[in-house]
XYZ file of C-alpha atoms in Angstrom:
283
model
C -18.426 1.447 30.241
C -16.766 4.542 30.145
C -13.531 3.547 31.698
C -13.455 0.538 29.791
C -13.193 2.731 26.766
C -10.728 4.909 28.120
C -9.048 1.905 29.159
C -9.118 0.032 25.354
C -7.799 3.261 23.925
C -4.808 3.523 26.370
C -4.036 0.237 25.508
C -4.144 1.357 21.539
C -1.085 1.338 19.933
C -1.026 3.461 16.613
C 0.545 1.961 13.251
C 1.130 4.864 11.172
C 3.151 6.725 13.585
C 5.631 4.276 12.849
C 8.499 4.215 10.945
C 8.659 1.739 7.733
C 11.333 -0.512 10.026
C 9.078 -0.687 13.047
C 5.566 -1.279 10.962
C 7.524 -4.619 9.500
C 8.534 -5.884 12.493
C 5.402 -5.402 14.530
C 3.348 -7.382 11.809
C 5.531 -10.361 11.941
C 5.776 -13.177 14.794
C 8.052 -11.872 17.543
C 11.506 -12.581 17.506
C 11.144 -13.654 13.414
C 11.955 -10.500 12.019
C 15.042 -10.888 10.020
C 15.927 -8.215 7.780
C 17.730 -8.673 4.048
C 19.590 -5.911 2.845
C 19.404 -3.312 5.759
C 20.993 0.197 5.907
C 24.725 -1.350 6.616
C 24.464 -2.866 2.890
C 24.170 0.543 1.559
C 22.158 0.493 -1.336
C 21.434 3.963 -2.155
C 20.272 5.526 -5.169
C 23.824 6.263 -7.344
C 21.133 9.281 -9.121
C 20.082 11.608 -5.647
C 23.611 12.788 -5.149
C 23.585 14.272 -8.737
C 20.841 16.619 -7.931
C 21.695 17.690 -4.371
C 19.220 15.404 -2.342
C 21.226 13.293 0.556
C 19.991 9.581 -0.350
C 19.253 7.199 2.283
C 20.659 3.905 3.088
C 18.289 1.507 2.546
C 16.640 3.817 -0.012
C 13.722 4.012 1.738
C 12.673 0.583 1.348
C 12.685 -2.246 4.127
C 12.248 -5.868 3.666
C 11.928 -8.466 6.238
C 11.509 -11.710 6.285
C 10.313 -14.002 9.300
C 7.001 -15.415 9.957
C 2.879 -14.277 10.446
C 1.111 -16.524 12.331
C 3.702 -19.172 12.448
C 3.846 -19.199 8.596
C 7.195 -18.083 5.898
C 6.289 -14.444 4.876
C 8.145 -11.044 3.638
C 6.629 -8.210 4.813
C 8.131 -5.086 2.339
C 7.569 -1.518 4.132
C 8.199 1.681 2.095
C 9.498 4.424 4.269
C 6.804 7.598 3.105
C 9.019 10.423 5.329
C 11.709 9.595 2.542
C 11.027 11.003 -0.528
C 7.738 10.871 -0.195
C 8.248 7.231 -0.685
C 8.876 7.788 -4.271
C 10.057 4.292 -5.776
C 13.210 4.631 -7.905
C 15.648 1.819 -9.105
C 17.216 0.738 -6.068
C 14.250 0.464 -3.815
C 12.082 -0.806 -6.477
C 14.528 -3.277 -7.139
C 14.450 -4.640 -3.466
C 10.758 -4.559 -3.606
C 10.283 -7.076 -7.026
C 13.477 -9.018 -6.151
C 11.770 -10.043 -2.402
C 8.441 -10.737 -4.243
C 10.233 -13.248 -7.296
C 12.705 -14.448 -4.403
C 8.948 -15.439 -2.472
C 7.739 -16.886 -5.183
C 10.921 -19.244 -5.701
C 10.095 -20.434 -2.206
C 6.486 -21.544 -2.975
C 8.135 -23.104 -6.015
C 10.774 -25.167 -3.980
C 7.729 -25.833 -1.299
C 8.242 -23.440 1.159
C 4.541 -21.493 0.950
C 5.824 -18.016 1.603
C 3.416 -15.349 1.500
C 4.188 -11.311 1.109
C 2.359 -8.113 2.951
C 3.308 -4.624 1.149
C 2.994 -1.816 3.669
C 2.124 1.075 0.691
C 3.356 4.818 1.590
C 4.118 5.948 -1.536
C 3.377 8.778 -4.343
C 4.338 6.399 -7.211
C 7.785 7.030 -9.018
C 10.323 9.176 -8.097
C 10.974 11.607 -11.024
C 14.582 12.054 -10.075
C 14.626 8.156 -11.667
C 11.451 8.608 -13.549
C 12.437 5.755 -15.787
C 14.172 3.731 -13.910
C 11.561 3.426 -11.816
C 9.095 3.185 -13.966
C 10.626 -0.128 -14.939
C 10.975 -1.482 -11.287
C 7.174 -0.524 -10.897
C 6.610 -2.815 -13.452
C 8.942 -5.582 -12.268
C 6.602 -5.105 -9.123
C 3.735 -5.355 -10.854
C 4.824 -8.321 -12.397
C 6.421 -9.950 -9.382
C 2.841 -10.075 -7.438
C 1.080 -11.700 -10.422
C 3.209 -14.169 -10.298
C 3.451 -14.651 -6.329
C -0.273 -14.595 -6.119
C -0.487 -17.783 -8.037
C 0.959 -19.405 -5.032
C -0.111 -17.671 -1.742
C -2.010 -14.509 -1.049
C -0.262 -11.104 -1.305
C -1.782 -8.447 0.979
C -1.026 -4.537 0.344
C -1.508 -2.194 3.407
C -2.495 1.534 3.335
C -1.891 2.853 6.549
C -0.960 6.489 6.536
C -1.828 9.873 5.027
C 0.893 9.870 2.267
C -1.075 7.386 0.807
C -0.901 5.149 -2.312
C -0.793 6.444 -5.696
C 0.590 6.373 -9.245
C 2.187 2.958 -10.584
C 2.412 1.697 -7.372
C -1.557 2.171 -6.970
C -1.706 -0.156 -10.035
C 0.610 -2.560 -7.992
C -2.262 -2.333 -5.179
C -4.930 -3.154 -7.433
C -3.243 -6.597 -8.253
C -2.474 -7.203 -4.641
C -5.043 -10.673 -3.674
C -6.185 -8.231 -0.801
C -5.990 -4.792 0.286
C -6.247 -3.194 3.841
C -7.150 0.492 4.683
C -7.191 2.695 7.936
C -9.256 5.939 7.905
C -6.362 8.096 7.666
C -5.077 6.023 4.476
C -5.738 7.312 0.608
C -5.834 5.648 -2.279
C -5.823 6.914 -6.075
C -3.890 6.842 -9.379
C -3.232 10.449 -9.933
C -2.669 12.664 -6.781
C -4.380 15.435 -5.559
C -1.636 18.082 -6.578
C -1.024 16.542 -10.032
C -4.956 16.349 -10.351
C -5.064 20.591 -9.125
C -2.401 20.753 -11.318
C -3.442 19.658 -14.574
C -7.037 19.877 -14.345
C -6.925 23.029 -12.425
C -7.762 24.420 -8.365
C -11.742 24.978 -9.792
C -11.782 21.136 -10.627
C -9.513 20.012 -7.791
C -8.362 21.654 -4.891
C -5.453 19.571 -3.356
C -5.798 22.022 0.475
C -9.575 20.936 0.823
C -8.722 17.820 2.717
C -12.297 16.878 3.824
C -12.875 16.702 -0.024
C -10.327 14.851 -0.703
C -10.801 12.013 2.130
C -13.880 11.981 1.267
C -13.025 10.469 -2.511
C -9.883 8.517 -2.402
C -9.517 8.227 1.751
C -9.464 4.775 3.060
C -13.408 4.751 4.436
C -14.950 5.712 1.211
C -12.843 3.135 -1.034
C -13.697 0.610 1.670
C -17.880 1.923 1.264
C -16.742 1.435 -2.445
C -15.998 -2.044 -2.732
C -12.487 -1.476 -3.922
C -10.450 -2.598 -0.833
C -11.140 -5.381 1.248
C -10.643 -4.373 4.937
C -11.532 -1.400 6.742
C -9.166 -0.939 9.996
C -8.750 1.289 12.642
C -5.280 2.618 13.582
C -3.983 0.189 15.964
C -1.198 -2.366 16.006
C -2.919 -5.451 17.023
C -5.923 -5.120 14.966
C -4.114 -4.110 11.933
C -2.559 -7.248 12.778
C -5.465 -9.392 13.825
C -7.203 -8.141 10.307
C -3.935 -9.719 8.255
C -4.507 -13.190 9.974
C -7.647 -13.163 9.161
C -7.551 -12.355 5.572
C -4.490 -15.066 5.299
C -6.407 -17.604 6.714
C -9.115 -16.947 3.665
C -6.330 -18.147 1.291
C -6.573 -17.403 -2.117
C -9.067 -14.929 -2.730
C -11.840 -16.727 -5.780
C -11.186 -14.096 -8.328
C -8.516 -11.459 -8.347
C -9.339 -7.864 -8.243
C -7.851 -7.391 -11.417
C -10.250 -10.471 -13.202
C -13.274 -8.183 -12.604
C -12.013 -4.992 -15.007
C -15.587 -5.480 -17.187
C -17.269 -4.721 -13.736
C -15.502 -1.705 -13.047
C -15.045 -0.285 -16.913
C -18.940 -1.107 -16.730
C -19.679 0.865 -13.353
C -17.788 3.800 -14.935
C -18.859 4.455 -18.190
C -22.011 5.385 -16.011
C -20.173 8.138 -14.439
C -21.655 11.462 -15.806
C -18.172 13.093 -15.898
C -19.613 16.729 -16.686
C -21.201 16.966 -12.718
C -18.373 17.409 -9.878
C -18.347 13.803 -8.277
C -18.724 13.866 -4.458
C -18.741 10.770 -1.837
C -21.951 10.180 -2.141
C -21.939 9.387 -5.922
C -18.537 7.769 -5.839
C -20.213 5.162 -3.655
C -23.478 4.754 -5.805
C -20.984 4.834 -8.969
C -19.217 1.140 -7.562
C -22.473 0.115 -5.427
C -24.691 0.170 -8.487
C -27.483 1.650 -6.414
């Protein structure tokens, strides 16, 4: 037993230590990846240069296209060692234009669905609105693609998911954690920042795992697959929530639920794990 252990974790492959390029093309079909707009296209922010940062040239945004399971998909992987995987107007432009150009395949009856691979702190406040618009594009762009075939979001990595594109999670048909995956709207140093180190210290990282890391929203009820870090069963879990089509009701139907669950929240007591979990569990 033993050696078969040590055996299945040799054989383990880990997703987050890849790059954004390398996570896309391991989820789809081998020998499908096809990319649109790579790094000889140079789309790079125009706005970086102005403030001394070195852009990048796919802006830190990759989309493929090729197939999962033998199906059409784009899979759309933000790069989270760039930036922090802030979204300005070039990436976040990439990002919607794959999701409306997906769902004007569905449209012309080619059932394309879309994964988002989500490493990102929200907008990048070099472009802050700029990309504030293209969040919302996003935003807008899954809506409509969801009407026509799933769209998965995928939290894989410690830099996490947060701000508007958090909100763009949220309206994803289905969302996939790993353990070492957060999840939130405001991050831990804005949080320490405005609410102050008493209220919210952004070093404790047990405390903060413990609130917004990918376990406890999984314990919560607000994402639908709990994964560990590993190639094929990050990709195993996508088939599997493909196959469920259409999910009955979105997420983002079922707001009286959650308004509901927190206006229940005493927000005078410090929440910790354990109430976060009885807060969405209703126990």
């Amino acid at each position: 037993m033993v050696e078969q252990n040590i055996q299945r974790l040799l054989a383990q492959r880990s997703f987050t230590e890849l790059g954004a390029r390398e996570r896309a093309r391991a989820l789809l079909d081998a020998g499908s990846f096809r990319e649109l707009l790579d790094p000889f296209a140079r789309l790079m922010s125009p706005w970086l240069p102005r403030q001394g940062i070195v852009p990048q040239a796919d802006d830190g945004v990759v989309v493929a296209k090729g197939l999962i399971d033998g199906a059409p998909a784009v899979v759309i992987a933000i790069e989270g060692a760039f930036q922090g995987g802030s979204l300005g107007e070039v990436g976040g432009a990439k990002i919607a234009g794959s999701l409306e150009l997906a769902a004007e395949d569905n449209r012309n009856g080619t059932p394309t669905r879309a994964v988002l691979l989500l490493e990102t702190g929200g907008v990048r406040l070099q472009e802050a609105n700029l990309g504030l618009a293209a969040i919302a594009e996003i935003q807008a762009a899954i809506v409509e693609l969801r009407q026509y075939q799933p769209v998965i979001g995928l939290v894989a990595g410690p830099v996490g998911c947060f701000g508007g594109m958090s909100i763009a999670a949220g309206l994803c048909s289905y969302l996939l954690v790993t353990r070492e995956a957060r999840l939130g709207l405001n991050g831990p140093q804005v949080i320490e920042q405005e609410a102050g180190i008493d209220e919210y210290d952004s070093r404790d990282r047990p405390f903060i795992w413990s609130l917004t890391g990918g376990e406890q929203r999984h314990a919560s009820g607000l994402v639908d697959g709990y994964v560990s870090d590993d190639v094929e069963a990050i990709r195993s879990e996508l088939h599997g929530l493909f196959a469920k089509g259409k999910p009955a009701q979105e997420r983002s139907r079922r707001h009286a639920w959650f308004l509901q669950r927190l206006r229940a929240v005493d927000t005078a007591v410090q929440a910790d794990a354990a109430a976060v979990r009885s807060a969405y569990q209703g126990a």
